[in-house]
Amino acid sequence: MRMTEQRTIILEELQCCSHHPAADEIYLRVKERLPRISLATVYRNLELMSARGMISKLEYGSSQSRFDPNPVAHSHFRCLRCGSVEDLPFVIEVPALSGGEPWVKSRKILSGRVEYQGFCPDCRDQA
């Protein structure tokens, strides 16, 4: 995949975020540098970079997908009130599943992740 100016700036803005932003937030950041860029272009490039393994796409059911500049599998904490997502500052191994279990045998499992949910420091006292 060719790294166009648009892709480079999208990736730079994603890497500058201290949290895991949704596409619309990345779009607003990129638009400051590339005023003529469209939201569809940002979405398309984020999806492409995710599909190519350059970044991670975090999907949480009906809520907006968020993007992580780190494509390596790692654990997250998600605030149930404000929706913020952050990396855990330590490594937690995803437990291995026994290949001998009928439930596991009947599926093709591609990946797993550990995610914790609760309230971030800003929301904890308001919950």
PDB file of C-alpha atoms in Angstrom:
ATOM      1  CA  MET A   1       0.000   0.000   0.000  1.00  0.00           C
ATOM      2  CA  ARG A   2       1.351   3.373  -0.989  1.00  0.00           C
ATOM      3  CA  MET A   3       1.604   5.892   1.854  1.00  0.00           C
ATOM      4  CA  THR A   4      -0.074   8.951   0.409  1.00  0.00           C
ATOM      5  CA  GLU A   5       0.055  12.343   2.100  1.00  0.00           C
ATOM      6  CA  GLN A   6      -3.502  11.773   3.338  1.00  0.00           C
ATOM      7  CA  ARG A   7      -2.662   8.388   4.870  1.00  0.00           C
ATOM      8  CA  THR A   8       0.502   9.747   6.455  1.00  0.00           C
ATOM      9  CA  ILE A   9      -1.383  12.617   8.105  1.00  0.00           C
ATOM     10  CA  ILE A  10      -4.251  10.356   9.235  1.00  0.00           C
ATOM     11  CA  LEU A  11      -1.719   8.013  10.837  1.00  0.00           C
ATOM     12  CA  GLU A  12       0.187  10.905  12.456  1.00  0.00           C
ATOM     13  CA  GLU A  13      -3.006  12.328  13.953  1.00  0.00           C
ATOM     14  CA  LEU A  14      -4.043   8.900  15.239  1.00  0.00           C
ATOM     15  CA  GLN A  15      -0.629   8.440  16.852  1.00  0.00           C
ATOM     16  CA  CYS A  16      -0.861  11.865  18.535  1.00  0.00           C
ATOM     17  CA  CYS A  17      -4.032  10.944  20.422  1.00  0.00           C
ATOM     18  CA  SER A  18      -3.574   9.809  23.993  1.00  0.00           C
ATOM     19  CA  HIS A  19      -6.769   7.762  23.718  1.00  0.00           C
ATOM     20  CA  HIS A  20      -8.353   5.635  20.992  1.00  0.00           C
ATOM     21  CA  PRO A  21     -10.439   8.052  18.899  1.00  0.00           C
ATOM     22  CA  ALA A  22     -13.398   7.370  16.645  1.00  0.00           C
ATOM     23  CA  ALA A  23     -13.111   8.194  12.938  1.00  0.00           C
ATOM     24  CA  ASP A  24     -15.026  11.461  13.253  1.00  0.00           C
ATOM     25  CA  GLU A  25     -12.550  12.762  15.836  1.00  0.00           C
ATOM     26  CA  ILE A  26      -9.612  11.788  13.627  1.00  0.00           C
ATOM     27  CA  TYR A  27     -11.370  13.527  10.733  1.00  0.00           C
ATOM     28  CA  LEU A  28     -11.620  16.799  12.694  1.00  0.00           C
ATOM     29  CA  ARG A  29      -7.918  16.640  13.532  1.00  0.00           C
ATOM     30  CA  VAL A  30      -6.896  15.818   9.951  1.00  0.00           C
ATOM     31  CA  LYS A  31      -9.165  18.515   8.524  1.00  0.00           C
ATOM     32  CA  GLU A  32      -7.083  21.161  10.302  1.00  0.00           C
ATOM     33  CA  ARG A  33      -4.110  20.065   8.203  1.00  0.00           C
ATOM     34  CA  LEU A  34      -5.965  19.053   5.034  1.00  0.00           C
ATOM     35  CA  PRO A  35      -9.031  21.329   4.828  1.00  0.00           C
ATOM     36  CA  ARG A  36     -10.363  19.699   1.632  1.00  0.00           C
ATOM     37  CA  ILE A  37     -10.385  16.119   2.945  1.00  0.00           C
ATOM     38  CA  SER A  38     -13.760  14.409   3.361  1.00  0.00           C
ATOM     39  CA  LEU A  39     -15.025  12.265   6.213  1.00  0.00           C
ATOM     40  CA  ALA A  40     -15.494   9.395   3.728  1.00  0.00           C
ATOM     41  CA  THR A  41     -11.813   9.584   2.765  1.00  0.00           C
ATOM     42  CA  VAL A  42     -10.755   9.378   6.402  1.00  0.00           C
ATOM     43  CA  TYR A  43     -13.095   6.414   7.027  1.00  0.00           C
ATOM     44  CA  ARG A  44     -11.904   4.622   3.890  1.00  0.00           C
ATOM     45  CA  ASN A  45      -8.229   5.072   4.780  1.00  0.00           C
ATOM     46  CA  LEU A  46      -8.707   3.996   8.399  1.00  0.00           C
ATOM     47  CA  GLU A  47     -10.500   0.848   7.209  1.00  0.00           C
ATOM     48  CA  LEU A  48      -7.760   0.144   4.670  1.00  0.00           C
ATOM     49  CA  MET A  49      -4.947   0.652   7.195  1.00  0.00           C
ATOM     50  CA  SER A  50      -6.794  -1.590   9.642  1.00  0.00           C
ATOM     51  CA  ALA A  51      -7.310  -4.315   7.025  1.00  0.00           C
ATOM     52  CA  ARG A  52      -3.591  -4.153   6.169  1.00  0.00           C
ATOM     53  CA  GLY A  53      -2.597  -4.534   9.838  1.00  0.00           C
ATOM     54  CA  MET A  54      -1.069  -1.072  10.197  1.00  0.00           C
ATOM     55  CA  ILE A  55      -3.515  -0.044  12.947  1.00  0.00           C
ATOM     56  CA  SER A  56      -6.183  -1.780  15.023  1.00  0.00           C
ATOM     57  CA  LYS A  57      -9.909  -1.229  14.775  1.00  0.00           C
ATOM     58  CA  LEU A  58     -11.756  -1.630  18.068  1.00  0.00           C
ATOM     59  CA  GLU A  59     -15.414  -2.494  17.631  1.00  0.00           C
ATOM     60  CA  TYR A  60     -17.869  -2.370  20.511  1.00  0.00           C
ATOM     61  CA  GLY A  61     -21.231  -3.541  19.256  1.00  0.00           C
ATOM     62  CA  SER A  62     -23.536  -0.664  18.396  1.00  0.00           C
ATOM     63  CA  SER A  63     -21.158   2.105  19.492  1.00  0.00           C
ATOM     64  CA  GLN A  64     -18.699   3.779  17.150  1.00  0.00           C
ATOM     65  CA  SER A  65     -15.553   1.928  16.194  1.00  0.00           C
ATOM     66  CA  ARG A  66     -12.377   3.356  17.631  1.00  0.00           C
ATOM     67  CA  PHE A  67      -8.902   3.155  16.212  1.00  0.00           C
ATOM     68  CA  ASP A  68      -5.618   2.261  17.869  1.00  0.00           C
ATOM     69  CA  PRO A  69      -2.246   3.070  16.307  1.00  0.00           C
ATOM     70  CA  ASN A  70      -0.805  -0.080  17.900  1.00  0.00           C
ATOM     71  CA  PRO A  71      -1.603  -3.101  15.687  1.00  0.00           C
ATOM     72  CA  VAL A  72      -0.119  -5.609  18.166  1.00  0.00           C
ATOM     73  CA  ALA A  73      -2.697  -7.450  20.286  1.00  0.00           C
ATOM     74  CA  HIS A  74      -2.979  -5.877  23.736  1.00  0.00           C
ATOM     75  CA  SER A  75      -5.594  -5.272  26.428  1.00  0.00           C
ATOM     76  CA  HIS A  76      -7.867  -2.283  26.934  1.00  0.00           C
ATOM     77  CA  PHE A  77     -10.050  -0.566  29.512  1.00  0.00           C
ATOM     78  CA  ARG A  78     -13.318   1.016  28.335  1.00  0.00           C
ATOM     79  CA  CYS A  79     -15.262   3.538  30.396  1.00  0.00           C
ATOM     80  CA  LEU A  80     -18.965   2.697  30.432  1.00  0.00           C
ATOM     81  CA  ARG A  81     -19.944   6.311  31.006  1.00  0.00           C
ATOM     82  CA  CYS A  82     -17.859   8.461  28.639  1.00  0.00           C
ATOM     83  CA  GLY A  83     -16.795   5.682  26.260  1.00  0.00           C
ATOM     84  CA  SER A  84     -13.070   6.417  26.478  1.00  0.00           C
ATOM     85  CA  VAL A  85     -10.757   3.528  25.651  1.00  0.00           C
ATOM     86  CA  GLU A  86      -7.210   3.201  26.893  1.00  0.00           C
ATOM     87  CA  ASP A  87      -4.419   0.638  26.809  1.00  0.00           C
ATOM     88  CA  LEU A  88      -3.685  -1.266  29.993  1.00  0.00           C
ATOM     89  CA  PRO A  89      -0.211  -0.245  31.196  1.00  0.00           C
ATOM     90  CA  PHE A  90       0.779  -3.901  31.656  1.00  0.00           C
ATOM     91  CA  VAL A  91       0.533  -7.124  29.655  1.00  0.00           C
ATOM     92  CA  ILE A  92      -2.268  -9.618  30.215  1.00  0.00           C
ATOM     93  CA  GLU A  93      -2.116 -12.848  28.272  1.00  0.00           C
ATOM     94  CA  VAL A  94      -5.294 -14.057  26.587  1.00  0.00           C
ATOM     95  CA  PRO A  95      -5.911 -17.545  27.986  1.00  0.00           C
ATOM     96  CA  ALA A  96      -5.426 -20.352  25.481  1.00  0.00           C
ATOM     97  CA  LEU A  97      -8.448 -22.418  24.554  1.00  0.00           C
ATOM     98  CA  SER A  98      -8.161 -26.189  24.620  1.00  0.00           C
ATOM     99  CA  GLY A  99      -8.352 -27.577  21.094  1.00  0.00           C
ATOM    100  CA  GLY A 100      -9.892 -30.749  22.520  1.00  0.00           C
ATOM    101  CA  GLU A 101     -13.068 -28.974  23.672  1.00  0.00           C
ATOM    102  CA  PRO A 102     -16.065 -29.659  21.367  1.00  0.00           C
ATOM    103  CA  TRP A 103     -17.103 -26.007  21.479  1.00  0.00           C
ATOM    104  CA  VAL A 104     -13.642 -24.900  20.316  1.00  0.00           C
ATOM    105  CA  LYS A 105     -13.444 -27.639  17.660  1.00  0.00           C
ATOM    106  CA  SER A 106     -16.725 -26.516  16.112  1.00  0.00           C
ATOM    107  CA  ARG A 107     -15.437 -23.004  15.473  1.00  0.00           C
ATOM    108  CA  LYS A 108     -12.595 -21.275  13.662  1.00  0.00           C
ATOM    109  CA  ILE A 109     -11.293 -18.860  16.271  1.00  0.00           C
ATOM    110  CA  LEU A 110      -9.112 -16.136  14.789  1.00  0.00           C
ATOM    111  CA  SER A 111      -8.241 -14.001  17.792  1.00  0.00           C
ATOM    112  CA  GLY A 112      -9.093 -13.098  21.351  1.00  0.00           C
ATOM    113  CA  ARG A 113      -8.686 -10.082  23.560  1.00  0.00           C
ATOM    114  CA  VAL A 114      -8.933  -9.042  27.175  1.00  0.00           C
ATOM    115  CA  GLU A 115     -11.019  -5.970  27.873  1.00  0.00           C
ATOM    116  CA  TYR A 116     -11.953  -4.446  31.177  1.00  0.00           C
ATOM    117  CA  GLN A 117     -14.965  -2.197  31.607  1.00  0.00           C
ATOM    118  CA  GLY A 118     -15.785   0.233  34.359  1.00  0.00           C
ATOM    119  CA  PHE A 119     -15.450   3.930  35.068  1.00  0.00           C
ATOM    120  CA  CYS A 120     -12.408   6.076  34.272  1.00  0.00           C
ATOM    121  CA  PRO A 121     -11.047   8.425  36.980  1.00  0.00           C
ATOM    122  CA  ASP A 122     -13.094  11.369  35.641  1.00  0.00           C
ATOM    123  CA  CYS A 123     -16.350   9.374  35.641  1.00  0.00           C
ATOM    124  CA  ARG A 124     -15.756   7.195  38.720  1.00  0.00           C
ATOM    125  CA  ASP A 125     -16.937   9.783  41.235  1.00  0.00           C
ATOM    126  CA  GLN A 126     -19.989  10.663  39.134  1.00  0.00           C
ATOM    127  CA  ALA A 127     -21.157   7.042  38.791  1.00  0.00           C
TER     128      ALA A 127
END
